Amino acid sequence: MKFDTHLPFSVVVMAVLSLLFPFAADWHLPLLGGALVTQIENAQALWLLFGALFTAWYIKPLSRPEGEKQFWMWAVLWWMVLLGRSTGWGRAYFPEEPHLVFRVISVTLIGGLALSLLSGPLRKDIVRRVKEVKMPVWLLAVTICTFIISDTIEHHRLLAPLFVHNPQYADLMEELYEIPFMVGLLLVTYYFMKTDKSSDQLFPLNISMDCK
């Protein structure tokens, strides 16, 4: 594996905010009867939708060579799975619909994500990226850490009290830590998309031949 140890300013901002989140309870941030958490969840859903649309628009998966094409279509599907999960597969906005509808949506999206791995070109491209593409160490570290913290709070794990100073703020803490996680996901995606586009400029002949 190759590593990019450059420390972007965006990573510093996300790390500092993550350190400040637990003090929201100490500052008595108003929860507005749960409305604050709901608005954050809605904003997160829009962000995940934006992530899917931006990825598809920026990298244009169908125009990529074999392997990269499957990888970026898989990446767009990942965004859709995360969007589905964050909204209860649509239940958050359409609570009156039959449970079967949401079950079908979840099975379709998650199944598509898993079945995609049967694609040989996708698996080869994943291995190639692990071996050859530089990994943004600090960006990945903050993104993964904030996800772990959010999951720790959601499932009341052993270290949860480190981040939840007041049980009334547990839901807010979970959502707040999901913000840098989701922002980090888009920044990581953008990093890899820029890497692929940079390769286009370095090896334009190879790309054009692969696309034929």
XYZ file of C-alpha atoms in Angstrom:
212
model
C 0.000 0.000 0.000
C 1.018 3.596 -0.633
C 0.212 6.452 1.727
C -0.388 10.180 1.377
C 0.550 11.708 4.743
C -0.321 15.283 3.784
C -2.541 16.878 6.449
C -5.301 18.932 4.748
C -6.881 21.869 6.558
C -10.298 20.224 6.188
C -9.074 17.286 8.283
C -7.892 19.635 11.037
C -11.307 21.339 11.091
C -13.164 18.012 11.298
C -10.871 16.777 14.077
C -11.280 19.958 16.143
C -15.069 19.922 15.761
C -15.142 16.264 16.778
C -13.302 17.135 19.969
C -15.818 19.891 20.730
C -19.013 17.913 20.072
C -19.260 16.293 23.553
C -19.392 19.745 25.156
C -22.737 20.516 23.473
C -24.419 19.065 26.576
C -22.281 21.223 28.868
C -23.281 24.275 26.864
C -26.963 23.251 27.167
C -27.518 23.389 23.429
C -31.326 23.443 22.943
C -32.692 20.209 21.521
C -36.008 21.829 20.528
C -37.992 18.739 21.481
C -36.083 16.544 19.047
C -36.473 18.949 16.135
C -32.733 19.682 16.069
C -31.855 16.006 15.620
C -34.539 15.634 12.920
C -33.187 18.593 10.958
C -29.647 17.202 11.142
C -30.924 13.836 9.872
C -32.693 15.560 6.966
C -29.533 17.482 6.094
C -27.529 14.251 6.204
C -29.968 12.566 3.813
C -29.567 15.446 1.364
C -25.779 15.217 1.719
C -25.777 11.497 0.916
C -27.982 12.099 -2.118
C -25.607 14.853 -3.193
C -22.694 12.438 -2.738
C -24.285 9.948 -5.133
C -25.174 12.588 -7.738
C -21.823 14.366 -7.501
C -19.874 11.116 -7.837
C -21.882 10.086 -10.902
C -21.546 13.557 -12.461
C -17.869 14.131 -11.711
C -16.376 10.763 -12.637
C -18.992 9.657 -15.215
C -18.634 5.914 -14.494
C -19.867 4.701 -17.886
C -17.085 6.625 -19.611
C -14.342 4.986 -17.546
C -12.250 2.013 -18.696
C -13.113 -1.515 -17.613
C -12.606 -1.993 -13.899
C -12.878 1.677 -13.040
C -16.350 1.692 -14.593
C -17.549 -1.043 -12.233
C -15.747 0.491 -9.265
C -17.387 3.896 -9.600
C -20.828 2.465 -10.269
C -20.288 0.454 -7.076
C -19.300 3.669 -5.282
C -22.519 5.391 -6.384
C -24.474 2.381 -5.136
C -22.692 2.684 -1.773
C -23.979 6.254 -1.476
C -27.506 5.049 -2.194
C -27.219 2.298 0.427
C -26.050 4.824 3.016
C -28.921 7.130 2.027
C -31.386 4.280 2.371
C -30.048 3.269 5.764
C -30.112 6.853 7.072
C -33.788 7.220 6.155
C -34.910 3.757 7.277
C -35.068 2.821 3.559
C -37.619 5.602 3.080
C -39.689 4.883 6.173
C -38.680 8.224 7.721
C -40.556 10.108 4.980
C -43.299 7.634 4.088
C -44.271 6.002 7.406
C -47.735 4.991 6.177
C -46.430 2.717 3.424
C -46.428 -1.078 4.002
C -43.358 -2.497 5.712
C -42.806 -4.780 2.713
C -41.977 -1.769 0.515
C -39.053 -0.745 2.705
C -37.929 -4.360 3.005
C -37.774 -4.663 -0.772
C -35.794 -1.423 -1.053
C -33.254 -2.531 1.559
C -32.822 -6.020 0.080
C -32.459 -4.599 -3.435
C -29.814 -2.021 -2.494
C -27.792 -4.212 -0.130
C -28.120 -7.188 -2.454
C -26.904 -5.108 -5.374
C -23.918 -3.986 -3.323
C -22.978 -7.555 -2.421
C -23.652 -9.078 -5.836
C -21.480 -6.416 -7.466
C -18.481 -8.120 -5.886
C -19.072 -11.079 -8.204
C -17.731 -8.845 -10.973
C -14.151 -9.816 -11.816
C -13.212 -6.337 -13.143
C -14.494 -4.739 -9.920
C -12.491 -7.079 -7.687
C -9.351 -6.545 -9.758
C -9.760 -2.769 -9.596
C -10.205 -2.854 -5.818
C -7.000 -4.888 -5.481
C -5.194 -2.538 -7.858
C -6.219 0.482 -5.820
C -5.083 -1.117 -2.566
C -1.683 -1.875 -4.082
C -1.055 1.153 -6.277
C -3.187 4.153 -5.297
C -2.049 6.389 -2.446
C -4.318 6.370 0.591
C -5.024 9.745 2.282
C -3.978 8.640 5.768
C -5.262 11.518 7.904
C -8.495 11.924 5.992
C -9.249 8.228 6.277
C -8.279 8.240 9.963
C -10.715 11.036 10.889
C -13.493 9.546 8.737
C -13.118 6.078 10.269
C -12.732 7.383 13.843
C -15.884 9.523 13.677
C -17.820 6.566 12.278
C -16.602 4.359 15.134
C -17.539 7.012 17.698
C -21.009 7.434 16.197
C -21.515 3.661 16.206
C -20.241 3.496 19.801
C -22.822 6.060 20.885
C -25.665 4.471 18.904
C -25.105 1.028 20.422
C -24.189 2.272 23.917
C -20.804 0.605 23.867
C -18.257 0.753 26.680
C -16.612 4.043 25.639
C -19.876 5.864 24.891
C -19.786 7.910 28.167
C -16.593 9.592 26.939
C -18.652 11.319 24.256
C -22.087 11.560 25.889
C -21.886 13.776 28.951
C -25.673 13.841 29.311
C -27.934 10.928 28.221
C -30.482 13.419 26.878
C -27.916 14.424 24.258
C -27.082 10.884 23.098
C -29.084 11.130 19.860
C -27.584 14.531 19.100
C -24.052 13.246 19.709
C -24.652 10.328 17.363
C -25.849 12.642 14.592
C -23.089 15.193 15.163
C -20.380 12.570 14.788
C -22.007 11.336 11.615
C -21.441 14.786 10.072
C -17.612 14.620 9.831
C -17.951 10.964 8.848
C -20.168 11.846 5.879
C -18.097 14.874 4.930
C -14.992 12.725 5.142
C -16.587 10.104 2.885
C -17.161 12.665 0.162
C -13.647 14.075 0.529
C -12.155 10.572 0.300
C -14.288 9.854 -2.769
C -13.233 13.137 -4.348
C -9.586 12.350 -3.592
C -9.773 9.040 -5.460
C -11.758 10.561 -8.322
C -9.091 13.245 -8.772
C -6.445 10.515 -8.754
C -8.213 8.682 -11.576
C -8.610 11.882 -13.576
C -4.939 12.702 -13.060
C -4.096 9.269 -14.471
C -6.155 10.157 -17.546
C -3.875 13.117 -18.188
C -0.714 11.057 -17.621
C -1.798 8.100 -19.763
C -4.419 9.422 -22.244
C -3.451 6.917 -24.937
C -3.940 3.899 -22.673
C -7.316 5.169 -21.512
C -8.566 5.734 -25.054
C -7.413 2.268 -26.093
C -9.095 0.663 -23.070
C -12.380 2.383 -23.893
C -12.462 1.006 -27.438
